[in-house]
Amino acid sequence: MAEKTLTIKYKEHSSIDSLSETDKELMLRAIAATDGAYAPYSGFHVGAALRLADGSVVVGNNQENAAYPSGLCAERTAIFAASAQRPAMRDYEALAIAGRNAAGELCEASPCGACRQALLEYEQQQGHPLRVLCLLQGGAVREVSSIADLMPFCFSM
Ligand code: THU
């Protein structure tokens, strides 16, 4: 038996202002997208902003439903919308994610396992990394350079 260790590298930016101009813009779009969430059940509003290779941005937000499993997270709403509307531009550079709690305060949002799996497949298809920027509590930003870093030993076909 061999015991092995897995480590991931990530960056933590102290605030949105420490990001590059384009990443800051993307995070601001994610924050703005929290306003479009339909989250009457959880009260947790999530916004996601996806930058495509041509520089255009597609946003998504969580959409809930009285039949709870029928809802969808912000991240998948964003990437499914981008894939559906721009099938010829399935080339994604970065995804920013932000949360807003029931009190209206910005808060941390990190992609759930199902979203990681969905995002990973697009990353594998495009053959280059999709960076992920997550807003953290207090306004810092965590950056991973590839969705694969959040999904070790993943399932793929
Ligand atoms: N949610 C997202 O939209 N993205 C995440 O990264 C985590 C959770 C949504 C799903 C649900 O509408 C609400 O947040 C509470 O789980």
mmCIF file with all atom_site columns, C-alpha atoms and ligand atoms in Angstrom:
data_model
loop_
_atom_site.group_PDB
_atom_site.id
_atom_site.type_symbol
_atom_site.label_atom_id
_atom_site.label_alt_id
_atom_site.label_comp_id
_atom_site.label_asym_id
_atom_site.label_entity_id
_atom_site.label_seq_id
_atom_site.pdbx_PDB_ins_code
_atom_site.Cartn_x
_atom_site.Cartn_y
_atom_site.Cartn_z
_atom_site.occupancy
_atom_site.B_iso_or_equiv
_atom_site.pdbx_formal_charge
_atom_site.auth_seq_id
_atom_site.auth_comp_id
_atom_site.auth_asym_id
_atom_site.auth_atom_id
_atom_site.pdbx_PDB_model_num
ATOM   1   C CA . MET A 1 1   ? 0.000   0.000  0.000   1.00 0.00 ? 1   MET A CA 1
ATOM   2   C CA . ALA A 1 2   ? 1.304   3.451  -0.882  1.00 0.00 ? 2   ALA A CA 1
ATOM   3   C CA . GLU A 1 3   ? -0.001  6.469  0.944   1.00 0.00 ? 3   GLU A CA 1
ATOM   4   C CA . LYS A 1 4   ? -0.103  9.488  -1.335  1.00 0.00 ? 4   LYS A CA 1
ATOM   5   C CA . THR A 1 5   ? -0.860  13.148 -0.847  1.00 0.00 ? 5   THR A CA 1
ATOM   6   C CA . LEU A 1 6   ? -2.648  15.507 -3.142  1.00 0.00 ? 6   LEU A CA 1
ATOM   7   C CA . THR A 1 7   ? -2.072  19.257 -3.013  1.00 0.00 ? 7   THR A CA 1
ATOM   8   C CA . ILE A 1 8   ? -3.623  22.043 -5.016  1.00 0.00 ? 8   ILE A CA 1
ATOM   9   C CA . LYS A 1 9   ? -2.217  25.466 -5.752  1.00 0.00 ? 9   LYS A CA 1
ATOM   10  C CA . TYR A 1 10  ? -4.494  28.463 -5.625  1.00 0.00 ? 10  TYR A CA 1
ATOM   11  C CA . LYS A 1 11  ? -4.216  32.212 -5.266  1.00 0.00 ? 11  LYS A CA 1
ATOM   12  C CA . GLU A 1 12  ? -5.957  34.408 -2.774  1.00 0.00 ? 12  GLU A CA 1
ATOM   13  C CA . HIS A 1 13  ? -6.423  38.042 -3.755  1.00 0.00 ? 13  HIS A CA 1
ATOM   14  C CA . SER A 1 14  ? -7.051  40.342 -0.795  1.00 0.00 ? 14  SER A CA 1
ATOM   15  C CA . SER A 1 15  ? -9.890  42.165 -2.563  1.00 0.00 ? 15  SER A CA 1
ATOM   16  C CA . ILE A 1 16  ? -11.563 42.628 -5.923  1.00 0.00 ? 16  ILE A CA 1
ATOM   17  C CA . ASP A 1 17  ? -9.258  45.604 -6.478  1.00 0.00 ? 17  ASP A CA 1
ATOM   18  C CA . SER A 1 18  ? -6.231  43.288 -6.493  1.00 0.00 ? 18  SER A CA 1
ATOM   19  C CA . LEU A 1 19  ? -7.543  41.523 -9.599  1.00 0.00 ? 19  LEU A CA 1
ATOM   20  C CA . SER A 1 20  ? -6.623  42.415 -13.164 1.00 0.00 ? 20  SER A CA 1
ATOM   21  C CA . GLU A 1 21  ? -9.051  44.864 -14.787 1.00 0.00 ? 21  GLU A CA 1
ATOM   22  C CA . THR A 1 22  ? -10.740 42.102 -16.810 1.00 0.00 ? 22  THR A CA 1
ATOM   23  C CA . ASP A 1 23  ? -11.100 39.785 -13.809 1.00 0.00 ? 23  ASP A CA 1
ATOM   24  C CA . LYS A 1 24  ? -12.410 42.617 -11.658 1.00 0.00 ? 24  LYS A CA 1
ATOM   25  C CA . GLU A 1 25  ? -14.955 43.411 -14.364 1.00 0.00 ? 25  GLU A CA 1
ATOM   26  C CA . LEU A 1 26  ? -15.957 39.731 -14.462 1.00 0.00 ? 26  LEU A CA 1
ATOM   27  C CA . MET A 1 27  ? -16.405 39.568 -10.686 1.00 0.00 ? 27  MET A CA 1
ATOM   28  C CA . LEU A 1 28  ? -18.483 42.746 -10.751 1.00 0.00 ? 28  LEU A CA 1
ATOM   29  C CA . ARG A 1 29  ? -20.691 41.097 -13.372 1.00 0.00 ? 29  ARG A CA 1
ATOM   30  C CA . ALA A 1 30  ? -21.068 38.041 -11.092 1.00 0.00 ? 30  ALA A CA 1
ATOM   31  C CA . ILE A 1 31  ? -21.990 40.272 -8.164  1.00 0.00 ? 31  ILE A CA 1
ATOM   32  C CA . ALA A 1 32  ? -24.527 42.132 -10.308 1.00 0.00 ? 32  ALA A CA 1
ATOM   33  C CA . ALA A 1 33  ? -25.941 38.796 -11.490 1.00 0.00 ? 33  ALA A CA 1
ATOM   34  C CA . THR A 1 34  ? -26.905 37.889 -7.899  1.00 0.00 ? 34  THR A CA 1
ATOM   35  C CA . ASP A 1 35  ? -29.793 40.335 -8.407  1.00 0.00 ? 35  ASP A CA 1
ATOM   36  C CA . GLY A 1 36  ? -31.307 38.065 -11.048 1.00 0.00 ? 36  GLY A CA 1
ATOM   37  C CA . ALA A 1 37  ? -31.354 34.955 -8.866  1.00 0.00 ? 37  ALA A CA 1
ATOM   38  C CA . TYR A 1 38  ? -34.711 33.367 -8.168  1.00 0.00 ? 38  TYR A CA 1
ATOM   39  C CA . ALA A 1 39  ? -34.093 31.976 -4.695  1.00 0.00 ? 39  ALA A CA 1
ATOM   40  C CA . PRO A 1 40  ? -37.274 32.237 -2.624  1.00 0.00 ? 40  PRO A CA 1
ATOM   41  C CA . TYR A 1 41  ? -36.569 28.952 -0.840  1.00 0.00 ? 41  TYR A CA 1
ATOM   42  C CA . SER A 1 42  ? -32.943 29.246 0.215   1.00 0.00 ? 42  SER A CA 1
ATOM   43  C CA . GLY A 1 43  ? -32.650 33.038 0.283   1.00 0.00 ? 43  GLY A CA 1
ATOM   44  C CA . PHE A 1 44  ? -29.115 32.502 -1.047  1.00 0.00 ? 44  PHE A CA 1
ATOM   45  C CA . HIS A 1 45  ? -28.552 34.449 -4.246  1.00 0.00 ? 45  HIS A CA 1
ATOM   46  C CA . VAL A 1 46  ? -25.650 33.322 -6.404  1.00 0.00 ? 46  VAL A CA 1
ATOM   47  C CA . GLY A 1 47  ? -24.296 35.079 -9.476  1.00 0.00 ? 47  GLY A CA 1
ATOM   48  C CA . ALA A 1 48  ? -21.865 33.655 -12.018 1.00 0.00 ? 48  ALA A CA 1
ATOM   49  C CA . ALA A 1 49  ? -20.137 35.414 -14.912 1.00 0.00 ? 49  ALA A CA 1
ATOM   50  C CA . LEU A 1 50  ? -18.367 33.425 -17.601 1.00 0.00 ? 50  LEU A CA 1
ATOM   51  C CA . ARG A 1 51  ? -15.868 35.050 -19.960 1.00 0.00 ? 51  ARG A CA 1
ATOM   52  C CA . LEU A 1 52  ? -15.656 33.454 -23.381 1.00 0.00 ? 52  LEU A CA 1
ATOM   53  C CA . ALA A 1 53  ? -12.521 33.381 -25.524 1.00 0.00 ? 53  ALA A CA 1
ATOM   54  C CA . ASP A 1 54  ? -13.766 36.322 -27.594 1.00 0.00 ? 54  ASP A CA 1
ATOM   55  C CA . GLY A 1 55  ? -14.063 38.431 -24.428 1.00 0.00 ? 55  GLY A CA 1
ATOM   56  C CA . SER A 1 56  ? -17.845 38.324 -24.261 1.00 0.00 ? 56  SER A CA 1
ATOM   57  C CA . VAL A 1 57  ? -19.493 37.526 -20.938 1.00 0.00 ? 57  VAL A CA 1
ATOM   58  C CA . VAL A 1 58  ? -22.496 35.302 -20.215 1.00 0.00 ? 58  VAL A CA 1
ATOM   59  C CA . VAL A 1 59  ? -24.047 35.495 -16.765 1.00 0.00 ? 59  VAL A CA 1
ATOM   60  C CA . GLY A 1 60  ? -26.167 33.079 -14.788 1.00 0.00 ? 60  GLY A CA 1
ATOM   61  C CA . ASN A 1 61  ? -27.794 32.927 -11.390 1.00 0.00 ? 61  ASN A CA 1
ATOM   62  C CA . ASN A 1 62  ? -29.475 30.247 -9.332  1.00 0.00 ? 62  ASN A CA 1
ATOM   63  C CA . GLN A 1 63  ? -33.039 29.452 -10.294 1.00 0.00 ? 63  GLN A CA 1
ATOM   64  C CA . GLU A 1 64  ? -35.010 27.555 -7.672  1.00 0.00 ? 64  GLU A CA 1
ATOM   65  C CA . ASN A 1 65  ? -38.295 25.697 -7.816  1.00 0.00 ? 65  ASN A CA 1
ATOM   66  C CA . ALA A 1 66  ? -40.932 24.507 -5.359  1.00 0.00 ? 66  ALA A CA 1
ATOM   67  C CA . ALA A 1 67  ? -39.953 20.984 -6.431  1.00 0.00 ? 67  ALA A CA 1
ATOM   68  C CA . TYR A 1 68  ? -36.476 21.560 -4.977  1.00 0.00 ? 68  TYR A CA 1
ATOM   69  C CA . PRO A 1 69  ? -34.276 19.336 -7.185  1.00 0.00 ? 69  PRO A CA 1
ATOM   70  C CA . SER A 1 70  ? -35.682 21.032 -10.282 1.00 0.00 ? 70  SER A CA 1
ATOM   71  C CA . GLY A 1 71  ? -33.718 24.199 -9.611  1.00 0.00 ? 71  GLY A CA 1
ATOM   72  C CA . LEU A 1 72  ? -30.276 24.954 -10.978 1.00 0.00 ? 72  LEU A CA 1
ATOM   73  C CA . CYS A 1 73  ? -27.121 26.602 -9.636  1.00 0.00 ? 73  CYS A CA 1
ATOM   74  C CA . ALA A 1 74  ? -25.754 29.838 -11.021 1.00 0.00 ? 74  ALA A CA 1
ATOM   75  C CA . GLU A 1 75  ? -22.633 28.219 -12.482 1.00 0.00 ? 75  GLU A CA 1
ATOM   76  C CA . ARG A 1 76  ? -24.495 25.671 -14.572 1.00 0.00 ? 76  ARG A CA 1
ATOM   77  C CA . THR A 1 77  ? -27.102 28.240 -15.584 1.00 0.00 ? 77  THR A CA 1
ATOM   78  C CA . ALA A 1 78  ? -24.248 30.377 -16.935 1.00 0.00 ? 78  ALA A CA 1
ATOM   79  C CA . ILE A 1 79  ? -22.295 27.694 -18.770 1.00 0.00 ? 79  ILE A CA 1
ATOM   80  C CA . PHE A 1 80  ? -25.381 25.926 -20.147 1.00 0.00 ? 80  PHE A CA 1
ATOM   81  C CA . ALA A 1 81  ? -26.708 29.274 -21.411 1.00 0.00 ? 81  ALA A CA 1
ATOM   82  C CA . ALA A 1 82  ? -23.344 30.053 -23.028 1.00 0.00 ? 82  ALA A CA 1
ATOM   83  C CA . SER A 1 83  ? -23.116 26.606 -24.604 1.00 0.00 ? 83  SER A CA 1
ATOM   84  C CA . ALA A 1 84  ? -26.719 26.765 -25.827 1.00 0.00 ? 84  ALA A CA 1
ATOM   85  C CA . GLN A 1 85  ? -26.536 30.278 -27.236 1.00 0.00 ? 85  GLN A CA 1
ATOM   86  C CA . ARG A 1 86  ? -22.960 30.253 -28.573 1.00 0.00 ? 86  ARG A CA 1
ATOM   87  C CA . PRO A 1 87  ? -22.222 26.650 -29.584 1.00 0.00 ? 87  PRO A CA 1
ATOM   88  C CA . ALA A 1 88  ? -19.521 27.827 -31.992 1.00 0.00 ? 88  ALA A CA 1
ATOM   89  C CA . MET A 1 89  ? -17.757 29.610 -29.120 1.00 0.00 ? 89  MET A CA 1
ATOM   90  C CA . ARG A 1 90  ? -17.457 26.802 -26.562 1.00 0.00 ? 90  ARG A CA 1
ATOM   91  C CA . ASP A 1 91  ? -14.197 28.253 -25.376 1.00 0.00 ? 91  ASP A CA 1
ATOM   92  C CA . TYR A 1 92  ? -14.225 29.545 -21.829 1.00 0.00 ? 92  TYR A CA 1
ATOM   93  C CA . GLU A 1 93  ? -11.491 31.542 -20.161 1.00 0.00 ? 93  GLU A CA 1
ATOM   94  C CA . ALA A 1 94  ? -12.706 32.390 -16.668 1.00 0.00 ? 94  ALA A CA 1
ATOM   95  C CA . LEU A 1 95  ? -15.709 32.038 -14.383 1.00 0.00 ? 95  LEU A CA 1
ATOM   96  C CA . ALA A 1 96  ? -16.415 34.380 -11.465 1.00 0.00 ? 96  ALA A CA 1
ATOM   97  C CA . ILE A 1 97  ? -18.861 33.430 -8.719  1.00 0.00 ? 97  ILE A CA 1
ATOM   98  C CA . ALA A 1 98  ? -20.385 35.536 -5.949  1.00 0.00 ? 98  ALA A CA 1
ATOM   99  C CA . GLY A 1 99  ? -22.999 34.918 -3.259  1.00 0.00 ? 99  GLY A CA 1
ATOM   100 C CA . ARG A 1 100 ? -25.468 37.197 -1.498  1.00 0.00 ? 100 ARG A CA 1
ATOM   101 C CA . ASN A 1 101 ? -27.176 36.015 1.665   1.00 0.00 ? 101 ASN A CA 1
ATOM   102 C CA . ALA A 1 102 ? -30.770 36.562 2.771   1.00 0.00 ? 102 ALA A CA 1
ATOM   103 C CA . ALA A 1 103 ? -29.710 39.771 4.532   1.00 0.00 ? 103 ALA A CA 1
ATOM   104 C CA . GLY A 1 104 ? -28.451 41.116 1.207   1.00 0.00 ? 104 GLY A CA 1
ATOM   105 C CA . GLU A 1 105 ? -24.779 40.885 2.158   1.00 0.00 ? 105 GLU A CA 1
ATOM   106 C CA . LEU A 1 106 ? -22.162 39.606 -0.249  1.00 0.00 ? 106 LEU A CA 1
ATOM   107 C CA . CYS A 1 107 ? -20.709 36.279 0.820   1.00 0.00 ? 107 CYS A CA 1
ATOM   108 C CA . GLU A 1 108 ? -18.662 33.307 -0.300  1.00 0.00 ? 108 GLU A CA 1
ATOM   109 C CA . ALA A 1 109 ? -19.830 31.027 -3.078  1.00 0.00 ? 109 ALA A CA 1
ATOM   110 C CA . SER A 1 110 ? -17.853 28.044 -4.288  1.00 0.00 ? 110 SER A CA 1
ATOM   111 C CA . PRO A 1 111 ? -19.128 25.667 -6.972  1.00 0.00 ? 111 PRO A CA 1
ATOM   112 C CA . CYS A 1 112 ? -20.943 22.551 -5.750  1.00 0.00 ? 112 CYS A CA 1
ATOM   113 C CA . GLY A 1 113 ? -19.838 19.098 -6.857  1.00 0.00 ? 113 GLY A CA 1
ATOM   114 C CA . ALA A 1 114 ? -22.397 18.821 -9.662  1.00 0.00 ? 114 ALA A CA 1
ATOM   115 C CA . CYS A 1 115 ? -21.309 22.182 -11.091 1.00 0.00 ? 115 CYS A CA 1
ATOM   116 C CA . ARG A 1 116 ? -17.644 21.161 -10.875 1.00 0.00 ? 116 ARG A CA 1
ATOM   117 C CA . GLN A 1 117 ? -18.411 18.042 -12.869 1.00 0.00 ? 117 GLN A CA 1
ATOM   118 C CA . ALA A 1 118 ? -20.333 20.013 -15.519 1.00 0.00 ? 118 ALA A CA 1
ATOM   119 C CA . LEU A 1 119 ? -17.682 22.737 -15.776 1.00 0.00 ? 119 LEU A CA 1
ATOM   120 C CA . LEU A 1 120 ? -14.901 20.163 -15.995 1.00 0.00 ? 120 LEU A CA 1
ATOM   121 C CA . GLU A 1 121 ? -16.367 18.572 -19.085 1.00 0.00 ? 121 GLU A CA 1
ATOM   122 C CA . TYR A 1 122 ? -16.350 21.873 -20.966 1.00 0.00 ? 122 TYR A CA 1
ATOM   123 C CA . GLU A 1 123 ? -12.783 22.456 -19.828 1.00 0.00 ? 123 GLU A CA 1
ATOM   124 C CA . GLN A 1 124 ? -11.719 19.024 -21.062 1.00 0.00 ? 124 GLN A CA 1
ATOM   125 C CA . GLN A 1 125 ? -13.470 19.596 -24.388 1.00 0.00 ? 125 GLN A CA 1
ATOM   126 C CA . GLN A 1 126 ? -11.754 22.922 -25.009 1.00 0.00 ? 126 GLN A CA 1
ATOM   127 C CA . GLY A 1 127 ? -8.357  21.528 -24.073 1.00 0.00 ? 127 GLY A CA 1
ATOM   128 C CA . HIS A 1 128 ? -7.161  24.438 -21.960 1.00 0.00 ? 128 HIS A CA 1
ATOM   129 C CA . PRO A 1 129 ? -7.907  25.553 -18.421 1.00 0.00 ? 129 PRO A CA 1
ATOM   130 C CA . LEU A 1 130 ? -10.953 27.418 -17.221 1.00 0.00 ? 130 LEU A CA 1
ATOM   131 C CA . ARG A 1 131 ? -9.935  29.660 -14.324 1.00 0.00 ? 131 ARG A CA 1
ATOM   132 C CA . VAL A 1 132 ? -12.368 30.020 -11.432 1.00 0.00 ? 132 VAL A CA 1
ATOM   133 C CA . LEU A 1 133 ? -12.638 33.087 -9.197  1.00 0.00 ? 133 LEU A CA 1
ATOM   134 C CA . CYS A 1 134 ? -14.719 32.748 -6.036  1.00 0.00 ? 134 CYS A CA 1
ATOM   135 C CA . LEU A 1 135 ? -15.714 35.684 -3.895  1.00 0.00 ? 135 LEU A CA 1
ATOM   136 C CA . LEU A 1 136 ? -14.898 34.950 -0.239  1.00 0.00 ? 136 LEU A CA 1
ATOM   137 C CA . GLN A 1 137 ? -16.371 36.240 2.972   1.00 0.00 ? 137 GLN A CA 1
ATOM   138 C CA . GLY A 1 138 ? -15.050 39.748 3.584   1.00 0.00 ? 138 GLY A CA 1
ATOM   139 C CA . GLY A 1 139 ? -14.347 40.509 -0.080  1.00 0.00 ? 139 GLY A CA 1
ATOM   140 C CA . ALA A 1 140 ? -11.216 38.475 -0.836  1.00 0.00 ? 140 ALA A CA 1
ATOM   141 C CA . VAL A 1 141 ? -11.125 36.336 -3.969  1.00 0.00 ? 141 VAL A CA 1
ATOM   142 C CA . ARG A 1 142 ? -9.868  32.768 -4.343  1.00 0.00 ? 142 ARG A CA 1
ATOM   143 C CA . GLU A 1 143 ? -8.540  31.868 -7.779  1.00 0.00 ? 143 GLU A CA 1
ATOM   144 C CA . VAL A 1 144 ? -7.868  28.387 -9.105  1.00 0.00 ? 144 VAL A CA 1
ATOM   145 C CA . SER A 1 145 ? -6.185  28.196 -12.476 1.00 0.00 ? 145 SER A CA 1
ATOM   146 C CA . SER A 1 146 ? -8.202  25.198 -13.652 1.00 0.00 ? 146 SER A CA 1
ATOM   147 C CA . ILE A 1 147 ? -11.515 23.612 -12.703 1.00 0.00 ? 147 ILE A CA 1
ATOM   148 C CA . ALA A 1 148 ? -9.633  20.283 -12.713 1.00 0.00 ? 148 ALA A CA 1
ATOM   149 C CA . ASP A 1 149 ? -7.901  21.459 -9.531  1.00 0.00 ? 149 ASP A CA 1
ATOM   150 C CA . LEU A 1 150 ? -11.289 21.342 -7.806  1.00 0.00 ? 150 LEU A CA 1
ATOM   151 C CA . MET A 1 151 ? -12.158 17.920 -9.143  1.00 0.00 ? 151 MET A CA 1
ATOM   152 C CA . PRO A 1 152 ? -9.412  15.361 -8.523  1.00 0.00 ? 152 PRO A CA 1
ATOM   153 C CA . PHE A 1 153 ? -10.030 11.744 -9.572  1.00 0.00 ? 153 PHE A CA 1
ATOM   154 C CA . CYS A 1 154 ? -12.991 12.938 -11.609 1.00 0.00 ? 154 CYS A CA 1
ATOM   155 C CA . PHE A 1 155 ? -15.318 10.829 -13.680 1.00 0.00 ? 155 PHE A CA 1
ATOM   156 C CA . SER A 1 156 ? -15.026 11.316 -17.419 1.00 0.00 ? 156 SER A CA 1
ATOM   157 C CA . MET A 1 157 ? -15.799 9.259  -20.495 1.00 0.00 ? 157 MET A CA 1
HETATM 158 N N1 . THU B 2 .   ? -26.018 27.444 -5.339  1.00 0.00 ? 1   THU B N1 1
HETATM 159 C C1 . THU B 2 .   ? -25.469 27.954 -6.475  1.00 0.00 ? 1   THU B C1 1
HETATM 160 O O1 . THU B 2 .   ? -26.160 28.551 -7.310  1.00 0.00 ? 1   THU B O1 1
HETATM 161 N N2 . THU B 2 .   ? -24.139 27.821 -6.648  1.00 0.00 ? 1   THU B N2 1
HETATM 162 C C2 . THU B 2 .   ? -23.292 27.292 -5.734  1.00 0.00 ? 1   THU B C2 1
HETATM 163 O O2 . THU B 2 .   ? -22.107 27.304 -5.948  1.00 0.00 ? 1   THU B O2 1
HETATM 164 C C3 . THU B 2 .   ? -23.817 26.679 -4.520  1.00 0.00 ? 1   THU B C3 1
HETATM 165 C C4 . THU B 2 .   ? -25.282 26.721 -4.346  1.00 0.00 ? 1   THU B C4 1
HETATM 166 C C5 . THU B 2 .   ? -27.453 27.654 -5.122  1.00 0.00 ? 1   THU B C5 1
HETATM 167 C C6 . THU B 2 .   ? -28.314 26.431 -5.211  1.00 0.00 ? 1   THU B C6 1
HETATM 168 C C7 . THU B 2 .   ? -29.496 26.862 -4.378  1.00 0.00 ? 1   THU B C7 1
HETATM 169 O O3 . THU B 2 .   ? -30.379 27.624 -5.181  1.00 0.00 ? 1   THU B O3 1
HETATM 170 C C8 . THU B 2 .   ? -28.902 27.773 -3.341  1.00 0.00 ? 1   THU B C8 1
HETATM 171 O O4 . THU B 2 .   ? -27.647 28.178 -3.838  1.00 0.00 ? 1   THU B O4 1
HETATM 172 C C9 . THU B 2 .   ? -28.742 27.148 -1.982  1.00 0.00 ? 1   THU B C9 1
HETATM 173 O O5 . THU B 2 .   ? -28.068 25.957 -2.051  1.00 0.00 ? 1   THU B O5 1
#
